[in-house]
Coordinates of N, CA and C in Angstrom, one line a residue:
M25 N 89.9 96.0 98.6 CA 89.9 97.3 99.7 C 89.5 96.4 101.0
Y26 N 90.1 97.1 102.0 CA 89.5 96.5 103.6 C 88.3 97.1 103.9
K27 N 86.9 96.2 104.1 CA 86.1 96.6 104.3 C 85.2 95.6 105.1
G28 N 84.1 96.1 105.7 CA 82.9 95.0 106.1 C 83.0 94.5 107.7
Y29 N 83.9 94.5 108.3 CA 84.3 93.8 109.5 C 84.6 94.9 110.6
P30 N 84.4 94.3 111.9 CA 84.7 95.5 112.8 C 86.2 95.8 113.2
T31 N 86.6 96.8 113.1 CA 87.9 97.2 113.2 C 87.9 99.0 114.0
N32 N 89.0 99.3 114.9 CA 89.1 100.5 115.1 C 89.8 101.4 114.1
Q33 N 89.8 102.7 114.2 CA 90.6 103.5 113.2 C 91.9 103.3 113.0
V34 N 92.8 102.8 113.9 CA 93.9 102.6 113.6 C 93.8 101.4 112.7
S35 N 93.4 100.2 112.9 CA 93.5 99.1 112.1 C 93.1 99.3 110.8
G36 N 92.0 100.1 110.9 CA 91.5 100.7 109.8 C 92.3 101.3 108.5
Y37 N 93.2 102.3 109.2 CA 94.2 103.0 108.7 C 95.0 102.1 108.1
I38 N 95.7 101.3 108.9 CA 96.7 100.6 108.5 C 96.2 99.5 107.1
A39 N 95.4 98.9 107.5 CA 94.8 98.0 106.4 C 94.2 98.9 105.1
G40 N 93.7 100.1 105.1 CA 93.8 100.8 103.8 C 95.1 101.2 103.4
E41 N 95.9 101.4 103.9 CA 97.3 101.7 103.4 C 98.1 100.1 103.0
F42 N 97.9 99.1 103.5 CA 98.3 97.9 103.1 C 97.7 97.7 101.5
D43 N 96.2 98.1 101.7 CA 95.5 97.5 100.5 C 96.0 98.2 99.4
K44 N 96.5 99.4 99.4 CA 97.1 100.3 98.3 C 98.4 99.6 97.8
L45 N 99.0 98.8 98.5 CA 100.3 98.2 98.0 C 100.3 96.6 97.4
V46 N 99.1 96.4 97.9 CA 99.1 94.6 97.6 C 98.1 94.6 96.4
P47 N 98.1 93.4 95.4 CA 97.3 93.1 94.6 C 95.9 93.0 94.9
A48 N 94.9 93.1 94.1 CA 93.4 93.0 94.2 C 93.2 91.7 94.7
P49 N 92.3 91.0 95.5 CA 91.5 92.0 96.1 C 92.0 92.6 97.4
G50 N 93.2 92.4 97.6 CA 93.8 93.0 99.0 C 93.4 92.4 100.1
I51 N 93.1 92.6 101.3 CA 93.2 92.1 102.4 C 91.9 91.2 102.6
D52 N 92.1 90.0 102.5 CA 90.9 88.9 102.3 C 91.0 88.1 103.6
W53 N 91.2 88.6 104.9 CA 91.1 87.8 106.2 C 90.1 89.0 106.9
Q54 N 89.7 88.2 108.1 CA 88.8 88.9 108.7 C 89.1 88.6 110.3
G55 N 88.5 89.6 111.1 CA 88.8 89.4 112.7 C 89.2 90.6 113.1
D56 N 89.5 90.7 114.5 CA 90.4 91.4 115.4 C 91.7 91.5 115.0
E57 N 92.1 92.8 115.2 CA 93.8 92.8 114.7 C 94.7 91.9 115.6
K58 N 94.2 91.6 116.7 CA 95.2 90.5 117.5 C 95.0 89.0 116.8
F59 N 94.1 88.7 115.9 CA 94.2 87.7 115.3 C 94.5 87.6 113.6
W60 N 95.1 88.9 113.3 CA 95.7 89.2 111.6 C 96.6 88.2 111.4
L61 N 97.8 88.0 112.3 CA 98.8 87.3 111.9 C 98.3 85.8 111.4
T62 N 97.7 85.2 112.4 CA 97.1 83.7 112.2 C 96.1 83.8 110.9
N63 N 95.1 84.7 110.9 CA 94.0 84.7 109.8 C 94.7 85.1 108.4
A64 N 95.7 86.0 108.4 CA 96.3 86.2 107.0 C 97.2 85.2 106.7
R65 N 97.9 84.4 107.7 CA 98.5 83.2 107.2 C 97.5 82.3 106.7
N66 N 96.5 82.1 107.2 CA 95.6 80.9 106.6 C 94.9 81.2 105.3
Q67 N 95.3 82.4 104.9 CA 94.8 83.1 103.5 C 95.9 82.9 102.7
G68 N 96.9 82.6 103.2 CA 98.4 82.5 102.3 C 99.4 83.9 102.2
W69 N 99.1 84.7 103.2 CA 99.8 85.7 103.2 C 100.9 85.0 103.8
I70 N 102.3 86.0 103.4 CA 103.6 85.5 104.1 C 103.8 86.2 105.5
I71 N 104.1 85.4 106.6 CA 104.3 86.0 107.9 C 105.7 85.6 108.5
Q72 N 106.0 86.8 108.9 CA 107.4 86.8 109.4 C 107.3 86.9 111.0
T73 N 108.1 86.2 111.8 CA 108.1 86.7 113.0 C 109.5 86.8 113.8
M74 N 110.5 87.2 112.9 CA 111.9 87.7 113.4 C 112.1 89.1 113.1
P75 N 112.2 89.9 114.0 CA 112.4 91.5 113.6 C 113.0 91.9 112.6
E76 N 114.1 91.2 112.2 CA 115.1 91.7 111.2 C 114.4 91.2 109.8
N77 N 113.1 90.5 109.7 CA 112.6 90.2 108.5 C 111.6 91.2 107.7
A78 N 111.8 92.5 108.4 CA 110.7 93.7 108.0 C 110.8 93.7 106.5
K79 N 110.1 94.1 106.0 CA 109.7 94.4 104.5 C 109.0 95.9 104.2
V80 N 109.5 96.6 103.4 CA 108.4 98.0 103.3 C 107.1 97.3 102.7
G81 N 106.1 97.9 103.3 CA 104.6 97.8 103.0 C 104.0 96.6 104.0
A82 N 104.9 96.0 104.8 CA 104.6 94.9 105.6 C 103.5 95.4 106.8
I83 N 102.6 94.6 107.3 CA 102.0 95.2 108.5 C 102.7 94.7 109.7
I84 N 103.0 95.4 110.5 CA 103.6 94.9 111.8 C 102.4 94.9 113.0
I85 N 102.6 93.9 113.8 CA 101.6 93.6 115.0 C 102.4 93.6 116.1
G86 N 101.9 94.0 117.3 CA 102.8 94.3 118.6 C 101.4 94.4 119.5
S87 N 102.0 94.8 120.7 CA 101.3 95.0 121.8 C 101.7 96.0 122.7
D88 N 101.0 96.8 123.2 CA 101.4 98.1 124.2 C 101.6 97.5 125.5
D89 N 101.7 98.6 126.2 CA 102.0 98.3 127.9 C 100.8 97.7 128.4
S90 N 99.7 98.1 127.8 CA 98.5 97.5 128.4 C 98.1 96.2 128.0
R91 N 98.9 95.5 127.1 CA 98.9 94.4 126.3 C 97.6 94.4 125.0
S92 N 97.4 95.5 124.9 CA 96.2 95.9 123.8 C 97.1 95.9 122.4
T93 N 96.4 95.0 121.4 CA 97.3 94.7 120.2 C 97.5 96.3 119.2
Q94 N 98.5 96.2 118.9 CA 99.0 97.4 118.1 C 99.5 97.3 116.6
V95 N 99.0 97.9 115.8 CA 99.4 97.8 114.4 C 100.0 99.0 113.7
G96 N 101.0 98.6 112.9 CA 101.6 99.7 112.0 C 102.0 99.0 110.6
I97 N 102.3 100.1 109.6 CA 103.0 99.8 108.6 C 104.4 100.0 108.3
I98 N 105.1 99.1 107.8 CA 106.7 99.3 107.6 C 106.8 100.3 106.3
R99 N 107.4 101.5 106.6 CA 107.7 102.5 105.7 C 109.1 102.5 105.2
K100 N 110.0 101.9 105.9 CA 111.6 101.9 105.6 C 111.9 100.6 106.5
A101 N 112.8 99.7 106.0 CA 113.6 98.7 106.5 C 114.9 98.7 105.9
E102 N 115.8 99.0 106.6 CA 117.1 99.1 105.9 C 118.2 99.2 107.3
G103 N 119.4 98.6 106.9 CA 120.3 98.8 108.1 C 119.9 97.8 109.3
N104 N 119.7 98.5 110.3 CA 119.5 97.9 111.7 C 118.1 98.3 112.4
F105 N 117.3 99.0 111.6 CA 116.3 99.7 111.8 C 114.9 99.5 110.7
V106 N 113.8 99.9 111.3 CA 112.5 100.2 110.6 C 112.1 101.4 110.9
V107 N 111.3 102.0 110.0 CA 110.4 103.0 110.4 C 108.9 102.5 110.2
I108 N 108.0 102.9 111.2 CA 106.6 102.1 111.3 C 105.8 103.4 111.1
E109 N 104.8 103.3 110.5 CA 103.8 104.4 110.4 C 102.7 103.8 111.1
T110 N 102.2 104.6 111.9 CA 101.0 104.3 112.9 C 100.3 105.4 113.3
L111 N 98.9 105.3 113.9 CA 98.5 106.6 114.3 C 98.4 106.4 116.2
S112 N 98.5 107.5 116.6 CA 98.4 107.6 118.0 C 97.0 107.5 118.4
K113 N 96.7 107.3 119.6 CA 95.5 107.3 120.5 C 94.5 108.6 120.0
K114 N 95.0 109.3 119.8 CA 94.1 110.8 119.3 C 94.4 111.1 117.7
Q115 N 94.7 109.7 117.1 CA 94.5 109.7 115.7 C 95.5 110.7 114.8
K116 N 96.5 110.8 115.4 CA 97.7 111.8 114.7 C 98.8 110.8 114.2
L117 N 99.1 110.9 113.2 CA 100.2 110.1 112.2 C 101.4 110.1 113.0
L118 N 102.1 108.8 113.1 CA 103.4 108.8 114.0 C 104.1 108.0 113.1
L119 N 105.5 108.3 112.9 CA 106.6 107.5 112.5 C 107.4 107.3 113.5
L120 N 107.8 106.0 113.9 CA 108.3 105.4 114.9 C 109.8 104.9 114.3
S121 N 110.9 105.3 114.3 CA 112.1 104.7 114.1 C 112.7 103.8 115.1
I122 N 112.8 102.5 115.0 CA 113.3 101.4 115.7 C 114.0 100.4 115.4
E123 N 115.1 100.1 116.2 CA 115.8 99.4 115.9 C 115.6 97.8 116.1
Y124 N 115.9 96.7 115.1 CA 115.4 95.4 115.0 C 115.6 95.0 116.6
K125 N 116.5 95.0 117.2 CA 116.8 94.6 118.4 C 116.1 94.8 119.5
N126 N 115.2 96.2 119.4 CA 114.3 96.7 120.3 C 113.2 96.7 119.9
L127 N 112.5 95.9 118.9 CA 111.3 96.1 118.3 C 110.3 95.2 119.2
E128 N 110.8 94.0 120.2 CA 110.1 93.4 121.2 C 109.8 94.5 122.3
E129 N 110.7 95.0 122.8 CA 110.6 96.0 123.9 C 110.0 97.0 123.6
K130 N 109.9 97.9 122.5 CA 109.5 99.0 122.2 C 108.4 99.2 121.6
F131 N 107.8 97.9 120.8 CA 106.6 97.9 120.1 C 105.6 96.6 120.2
G132 N 106.5 95.6 121.3 CA 105.5 94.6 121.7 C 105.6 93.7 120.4
F133 N 106.6 93.5 119.7 CA 106.7 92.7 118.4 C 106.3 91.3 118.4
Y134 N 105.2 90.9 117.6 CA 104.7 89.6 117.5 C 105.1 89.2 116.0
G135 N 105.0 90.1 114.8 CA 105.4 89.5 113.6 C 105.0 90.5 112.6
Y136 N 105.3 90.1 111.1 CA 105.0 91.0 110.1 C 103.9 90.1 109.1
I137 N 103.2 91.1 108.6 CA 102.3 90.4 107.5 C 103.0 91.2 106.2
W138 N 103.6 90.0 105.5 CA 104.3 90.8 104.3 C 103.2 91.2 103.2
P139 N 103.6 92.2 102.5 CA 102.6 92.6 101.3 C 102.6 91.6 100.2
E140 N 102.7 90.3 100.3 CA 102.5 89.2 99.2 C 102.2 87.9 99.8
K141 N 101.6 87.3 99.0 CA 101.1 86.0 99.0 C 102.1 84.9 98.7
S142 N 102.0 83.8 99.3 CA 103.0 82.7 99.2 C 102.9 82.1 97.8
M143 N 103.9 82.0 96.9 CA 103.7 81.5 95.6 C 103.6 80.0 95.5
D144 N 104.2 79.3 96.7 CA 104.3 78.0 96.5 C 103.3 77.3 97.5
G145 N 102.4 78.0 98.2 CA 101.2 77.5 98.8 C 102.0 77.4 100.6
Q146 N 103.3 77.6 100.8 CA 103.7 77.7 102.2 C 103.1 78.8 102.8
K147 N 102.6 78.6 103.9 CA 101.6 79.7 104.7 C 102.5 80.5 105.5
S148 N 103.8 80.6 105.7 CA 104.6 81.4 106.3 C 105.9 81.1 106.2
I149 N 106.9 82.1 106.7 CA 108.3 81.9 106.5 C 108.8 82.5 107.9
S150 N 109.4 81.5 108.9 CA 109.8 82.0 109.9 C 110.5 81.0 111.0
R151 N 111.3 81.9 111.9 CA 112.0 80.9 112.5 C 111.8 80.8 114.0
K152 N 110.6 81.8 114.2 CA 110.3 81.9 115.7 C 108.9 81.5 115.8
K153 N 108.5 80.8 116.7 CA 107.0 80.3 116.9 C 106.2 81.5 116.9
L154 N 105.2 81.6 116.2 CA 104.1 82.7 116.4 C 103.1 82.5 117.8
V155 N 103.3 83.4 118.6 CA 102.8 83.5 120.0 C 101.9 84.8 120.2
L156 N 100.5 84.6 120.2 CA 99.9 85.8 120.6 C 99.5 85.9 122.0
H157 N 99.6 86.9 122.5 CA 99.4 87.1 123.7 C 97.9 87.6 124.1

């Protein structure tokens, strides 16, 4: 279960939802959510940085207009869109339906942390370089 290190309510909620879907011990990385892609990759979690590589249960990392990190969890991935669950700044549940081609514009997309670890020791599967702002 996600516990023990500083986080805001949104990232804490998303981490808790992710932990419900993954094998024990769950999230085993630490740090601010702007470092989650790198920190999760270093713990063996599969990272994807192409928008169309969404997977149900994955954490999505992006940035808002103020360049603050935002996180969500993928609830649906089919056709040409994803449904992202996140919390508003007022802590209200939001479901966002966004086409893959618009993820960078509408969610500031950086990448996904899939709800599984690599079986062969490979730390990520991606065609796009991971760049954090």
